[in-house]
PDB file of C-alpha atoms and ligand atoms in Angstrom:
ATOM      1  CA  MET X   1      50.429  60.791  16.977  1.00 47.00           C
ATOM      2  CA  GLY X   2      51.619  58.269  14.427  1.00 55.00           C
ATOM      3  CA  PRO X   3      54.311  55.627  14.390  1.00 59.00           C
ATOM      4  CA  ASP X   4      56.745  58.152  12.891  1.00 65.00           C
ATOM      5  CA  GLU X   5      56.754  60.060  16.117  1.00 70.00           C
ATOM      6  CA  LEU X   6      57.488  56.943  18.129  1.00 76.00           C
ATOM      7  CA  ASP X   7      60.364  56.308  15.715  1.00 77.00           C
ATOM      8  CA  GLY X   8      61.555  59.848  16.345  1.00 80.00           C
ATOM      9  CA  LEU X   9      61.648  59.118  20.054  1.00 82.00           C
ATOM     10  CA  TYR X  10      63.756  56.003  19.473  1.00 78.00           C
ATOM     11  CA  ARG X  11      66.124  58.023  17.301  1.00 81.00           C
ATOM     12  CA  ASP X  12      66.587  60.777  19.873  1.00 88.00           C
ATOM     13  CA  GLU X  13      70.345  61.014  20.467  1.00 92.00           C
ATOM     14  CA  VAL X  14      70.189  61.127  24.254  1.00 93.00           C
ATOM     15  CA  ILE X  15      67.867  58.105  24.398  1.00 94.00           C
ATOM     16  CA  LEU X  16      69.984  56.157  21.900  1.00 93.00           C
ATOM     17  CA  ASP X  17      73.150  56.922  23.810  1.00 95.00           C
ATOM     18  CA  HIS X  18      71.727  55.601  27.092  1.00 95.00           C
ATOM     19  CA  ARG X  19      70.285  52.604  25.275  1.00 93.00           C
ATOM     20  CA  ARG X  20      73.611  51.711  23.689  1.00 94.00           C
ATOM     21  CA  ASN X  21      75.861  52.633  26.601  1.00 96.00           C
ATOM     22  CA  PRO X  22      73.868  51.976  29.761  1.00 96.00           C
ATOM     23  CA  ARG X  23      75.320  53.767  32.784  1.00 97.00           C
ATOM     24  CA  ASN X  24      76.168  51.943  36.019  1.00 97.00           C
ATOM     25  CA  PRO X  25      75.662  48.383  34.714  1.00 97.00           C
ATOM     26  CA  ASP X  26      77.710  46.648  37.433  1.00 97.00           C
ATOM     27  CA  LEU X  27      75.885  44.764  40.153  1.00 97.00           C
ATOM     28  CA  LEU X  28      76.609  46.281  43.603  1.00 97.00           C
ATOM     29  CA  GLU X  29      77.154  43.586  46.195  1.00 95.00           C
ATOM     30  CA  ASP X  30      77.144  45.970  49.170  1.00 96.00           C
ATOM     31  CA  ALA X  31      74.026  48.010  48.373  1.00 98.00           C
ATOM     32  CA  ASP X  32      71.915  49.665  51.093  1.00 97.00           C
ATOM     33  CA  ILE X  33      68.835  49.743  48.882  1.00 97.00           C
ATOM     34  CA  THR X  34      67.854  47.075  46.353  1.00 97.00           C
ATOM     35  CA  ALA X  35      64.691  46.657  44.321  1.00 97.00           C
ATOM     36  CA  ASP X  36      63.394  44.807  41.281  1.00 98.00           C
ATOM     37  CA  GLY X  37      60.596  45.935  39.003  1.00 97.00           C
ATOM     38  CA  VAL X  38      58.685  44.352  36.135  1.00 97.00           C
ATOM     39  CA  ASN X  39      56.266  45.664  33.543  1.00 94.00           C
ATOM     40  CA  PRO X  40      54.593  42.549  32.130  1.00 91.00           C
ATOM     41  CA  PHE X  41      53.017  44.584  29.319  1.00 88.00           C
ATOM     42  CA  CYS X  42      56.238  44.555  27.316  1.00 89.00           C
ATOM     43  CA  GLY X  43      58.614  42.360  29.287  1.00 94.00           C
ATOM     44  CA  ASP X  44      60.464  45.216  30.949  1.00 97.00           C
ATOM     45  CA  GLU X  45      62.637  44.444  33.945  1.00 97.00           C
ATOM     46  CA  ILE X  46      64.722  46.657  36.211  1.00 97.00           C
ATOM     47  CA  HIS X  47      67.174  45.642  38.914  1.00 98.00           C
ATOM     48  CA  LEU X  48      68.435  48.503  41.024  1.00 98.00           C
ATOM     49  CA  GLN X  49      71.066  48.761  43.771  1.00 98.00           C
ATOM     50  CA  ILE X  50      71.988  51.932  45.652  1.00 98.00           C
ATOM     51  CA  LYS X  51      74.888  52.502  48.028  1.00 98.00           C
ATOM     52  CA  LEU X  52      74.600  55.493  50.380  1.00 98.00           C
ATOM     53  CA  ASP X  53      77.527  57.394  51.893  1.00 97.00           C
ATOM     54  CA  ASP X  54      77.710  58.367  55.569  1.00 97.00           C
ATOM     55  CA  ARG X  55      75.776  61.594  54.895  1.00 96.00           C
ATOM     56  CA  GLY X  56      72.913  59.667  53.344  1.00 96.00           C
ATOM     57  CA  ARG X  57      73.705  60.599  49.749  1.00 98.00           C
ATOM     58  CA  VAL X  58      73.743  58.173  46.840  1.00 98.00           C
ATOM     59  CA  SER X  59      77.396  57.284  46.318  1.00 98.00           C
ATOM     60  CA  ARG X  60      77.092  54.395  43.855  1.00 98.00           C
ATOM     61  CA  VAL X  61      74.329  52.897  41.756  1.00 98.00           C
ATOM     62  CA  GLY X  62      73.960  49.559  40.014  1.00 98.00           C
ATOM     63  CA  TYR X  63      71.320  49.212  37.341  1.00 97.00           C
ATOM     64  CA  GLN X  64      70.520  46.271  35.077  1.00 98.00           C
ATOM     65  CA  GLY X  65      67.573  46.408  32.700  1.00 96.00           C
ATOM     66  CA  ALA X  66      65.905  44.320  30.035  1.00 95.00           C
ATOM     67  CA  GLY X  67      62.964  44.944  27.763  1.00 94.00           C
ATOM     68  CA  CYS X  68      62.076  47.811  25.475  1.00 93.00           C
ATOM     69  CA  SER X  69      64.302  50.736  24.550  1.00 92.00           C
ATOM     70  CA  ILE X  70      62.320  53.292  26.544  1.00 94.00           C
ATOM     71  CA  ASN X  71      62.611  51.240  29.722  1.00 96.00           C
ATOM     72  CA  GLN X  72      66.313  50.595  29.262  1.00 95.00           C
ATOM     73  CA  ALA X  73      67.164  54.188  28.391  1.00 96.00           C
ATOM     74  CA  ALA X  74      65.049  55.508  31.272  1.00 96.00           C
ATOM     75  CA  GLY X  75      66.712  53.114  33.731  1.00 97.00           C
ATOM     76  CA  SER X  76      70.168  54.232  32.670  1.00 97.00           C
ATOM     77  CA  MET X  77      69.172  57.906  32.932  1.00 97.00           C
ATOM     78  CA  VAL X  78      67.654  57.412  36.356  1.00 96.00           C
ATOM     79  CA  SER X  79      70.758  55.607  37.616  1.00 97.00           C
ATOM     80  CA  GLU X  80      72.890  58.519  36.462  1.00 96.00           C
ATOM     81  CA  ALA X  81      70.560  61.236  37.759  1.00 96.00           C
ATOM     82  CA  MET X  82      70.523  59.730  41.280  1.00 96.00           C
ATOM     83  CA  GLU X  83      74.231  60.099  41.966  1.00 96.00           C
ATOM     84  CA  GLY X  84      74.955  62.436  44.885  1.00 97.00           C
ATOM     85  CA  MET X  85      71.302  62.900  45.839  1.00 97.00           C
ATOM     86  CA  THR X  86      69.728  62.539  49.260  1.00 97.00           C
ATOM     87  CA  LEU X  87      66.655  60.336  49.576  1.00 95.00           C
ATOM     88  CA  ASP X  88      64.476  63.473  49.788  1.00 94.00           C
ATOM     89  CA  GLU X  89      66.005  64.784  46.581  1.00 95.00           C
ATOM     90  CA  LEU X  90      65.288  61.437  44.916  1.00 94.00           C
ATOM     91  CA  GLY X  91      61.645  61.787  45.925  1.00 92.00           C
ATOM     92  CA  ALA X  92      61.526  65.300  44.454  1.00 93.00           C
ATOM     93  CA  ILE X  93      63.039  64.368  41.089  1.00 93.00           C
ATOM     94  CA  SER X  94      60.833  61.286  40.873  1.00 93.00           C
ATOM     95  CA  GLU X  95      57.821  63.558  41.404  1.00 93.00           C
ATOM     96  CA  ALA X  96      59.073  66.052  38.785  1.00 94.00           C
ATOM     97  CA  PHE X  97      59.550  63.248  36.244  1.00 95.00           C
ATOM     98  CA  ARG X  98      56.039  61.896  36.783  1.00 95.00           C
ATOM     99  CA  GLU X  99      54.664  65.415  36.440  1.00 95.00           C
ATOM    100  CA  MET X 100      56.509  65.786  33.104  1.00 95.00           C
ATOM    101  CA  LEU X 101      54.851  62.638  31.725  1.00 95.00           C
ATOM    102  CA  ARG X 102      51.449  62.796  33.341  1.00 93.00           C
ATOM    103  CA  GLY X 103      50.839  66.436  34.272  1.00 91.00           C
ATOM    104  CA  ASP X 104      48.162  68.607  32.661  1.00 90.00           C
ATOM    105  CA  GLY X 105      49.635  70.764  29.948  1.00 87.00           C
ATOM    106  CA  GLU X 106      53.113  70.813  28.477  1.00 89.00           C
ATOM    107  CA  PRO X 107      56.058  70.955  30.906  1.00 92.00           C
ATOM    108  CA  THR X 108      57.818  74.323  31.083  1.00 92.00           C
ATOM    109  CA  ARG X 109      61.421  74.862  30.010  1.00 92.00           C
ATOM    110  CA  ASN X 110      62.387  75.213  33.689  1.00 91.00           C
ATOM    111  CA  GLN X 111      60.838  71.885  34.583  1.00 89.00           C
ATOM    112  CA  LEU X 112      62.695  70.233  31.720  1.00 92.00           C
ATOM    113  CA  SER X 113      66.078  71.769  32.542  1.00 91.00           C
ATOM    114  CA  GLU X 114      65.845  70.485  36.125  1.00 91.00           C
ATOM    115  CA  LEU X 115      65.500  66.958  34.754  1.00 94.00           C
ATOM    116  CA  GLY X 116      68.694  66.954  32.640  1.00 92.00           C
ATOM    117  CA  ASP X 117      68.941  63.925  30.312  1.00 93.00           C
ATOM    118  CA  LEU X 118      65.644  62.631  31.668  1.00 95.00           C
ATOM    119  CA  ALA X 119      63.895  65.465  29.807  1.00 95.00           C
ATOM    120  CA  ALA X 120      64.666  63.574  26.569  1.00 94.00           C
ATOM    121  CA  LEU X 121      61.778  61.284  27.528  1.00 95.00           C
ATOM    122  CA  VAL X 122      59.213  64.111  27.382  1.00 94.00           C
ATOM    123  CA  GLY X 123      58.006  62.756  24.016  1.00 92.00           C
ATOM    124  CA  VAL X 124      56.703  59.647  25.801  1.00 94.00           C
ATOM    125  CA  ARG X 125      53.788  61.884  26.960  1.00 93.00           C
ATOM    126  CA  ALA X 126      52.272  61.297  23.536  1.00 91.00           C
ATOM    127  CA  PHE X 127      52.303  57.489  23.933  1.00 91.00           C
ATOM    128  CA  PRO X 128      50.261  56.533  27.003  1.00 90.00           C
ATOM    129  CA  VAL X 129      51.082  52.821  26.697  1.00 89.00           C
ATOM    130  CA  ARG X 130      54.792  53.673  26.915  1.00 93.00           C
ATOM    131  CA  ILE X 131      54.522  55.839  30.028  1.00 95.00           C
ATOM    132  CA  LYS X 132      54.735  52.742  32.226  1.00 95.00           C
ATOM    133  CA  CYS X 133      58.003  51.825  30.493  1.00 96.00           C
ATOM    134  CA  ALA X 134      59.478  55.229  31.270  1.00 96.00           C
ATOM    135  CA  LEU X 135      58.223  55.140  34.875  1.00 97.00           C
ATOM    136  CA  LEU X 136      59.327  51.604  35.754  1.00 97.00           C
ATOM    137  CA  ALA X 137      62.727  52.720  37.065  1.00 97.00           C
ATOM    138  CA  TRP X 138      61.069  55.271  39.361  1.00 95.00           C
ATOM    139  CA  ALA X 139      58.413  52.829  40.532  1.00 95.00           C
ATOM    140  CA  THR X 140      61.229  50.371  41.320  1.00 97.00           C
ATOM    141  CA  LEU X 141      63.129  53.065  43.188  1.00 95.00           C
ATOM    142  CA  ASP X 142      59.994  53.905  45.210  1.00 93.00           C
ATOM    143  CA  ASP X 143      59.660  50.237  46.210  1.00 94.00           C
ATOM    144  CA  GLY X 144      63.309  50.189  47.226  1.00 95.00           C
ATOM    145  CA  LEU X 145      62.886  53.323  49.370  1.00 93.00           C
ATOM    146  CA  VAL X 146      59.815  51.922  51.096  1.00 92.00           C
ATOM    147  CA  GLY X 147      61.700  48.732  51.938  1.00 93.00           C
ATOM    148  CA  TYR X 148      64.717  50.685  53.139  1.00 94.00           C
ATOM    149  CA  ARG X 149      62.698  53.009  55.397  1.00 90.00           C
ATOM    150  CA  ARG X 150      60.739  50.106  56.819  1.00 90.00           C
ATOM    151  CA  ARG X 151      63.946  48.280  57.678  1.00 84.00           C
ATOM    152  CA  ASP X 152      65.692  51.321  59.157  1.00 68.00           C
ATOM    153  CA  GLY X 153      62.721  53.153  60.663  1.00 60.00           C
TER     154      GLY X 153
HETATM  155 ZN1   ZN H   1      58.549  48.810  27.816  1.00 79.83          ZN
END
């Protein structure tokens, strides 16, 4: 895998679109779940806020990111993918995303279609040092869920 392929990843239309037009950038003041994540390796940061509705589904998301393109695009994608999900569904998609990047063998077409825009990051598989960038949003979400369950459980 050479630098050209990393360039290709940065030029991917879905990734570029999320990078240039991040979804859900507004800070939520009334969030039920909040978490911050950092990846010191390349200065990535994620700030995440989630508001749940009365059925326990994600009704609004706030996401602010800084750092490399992969981190920022992934954070925007994650914030969009979460909308309407229950906390269990969030756990399942988080698991599916990790499997896409770290699983043995290439992900199947079915696995990719379940991930929607997030599947655009499949190319990160080829760049182990970038996997942390793509996973930071999920790791941050996991921290937020742990804190939320501890507080409410
Ligand atoms: Zn990064």
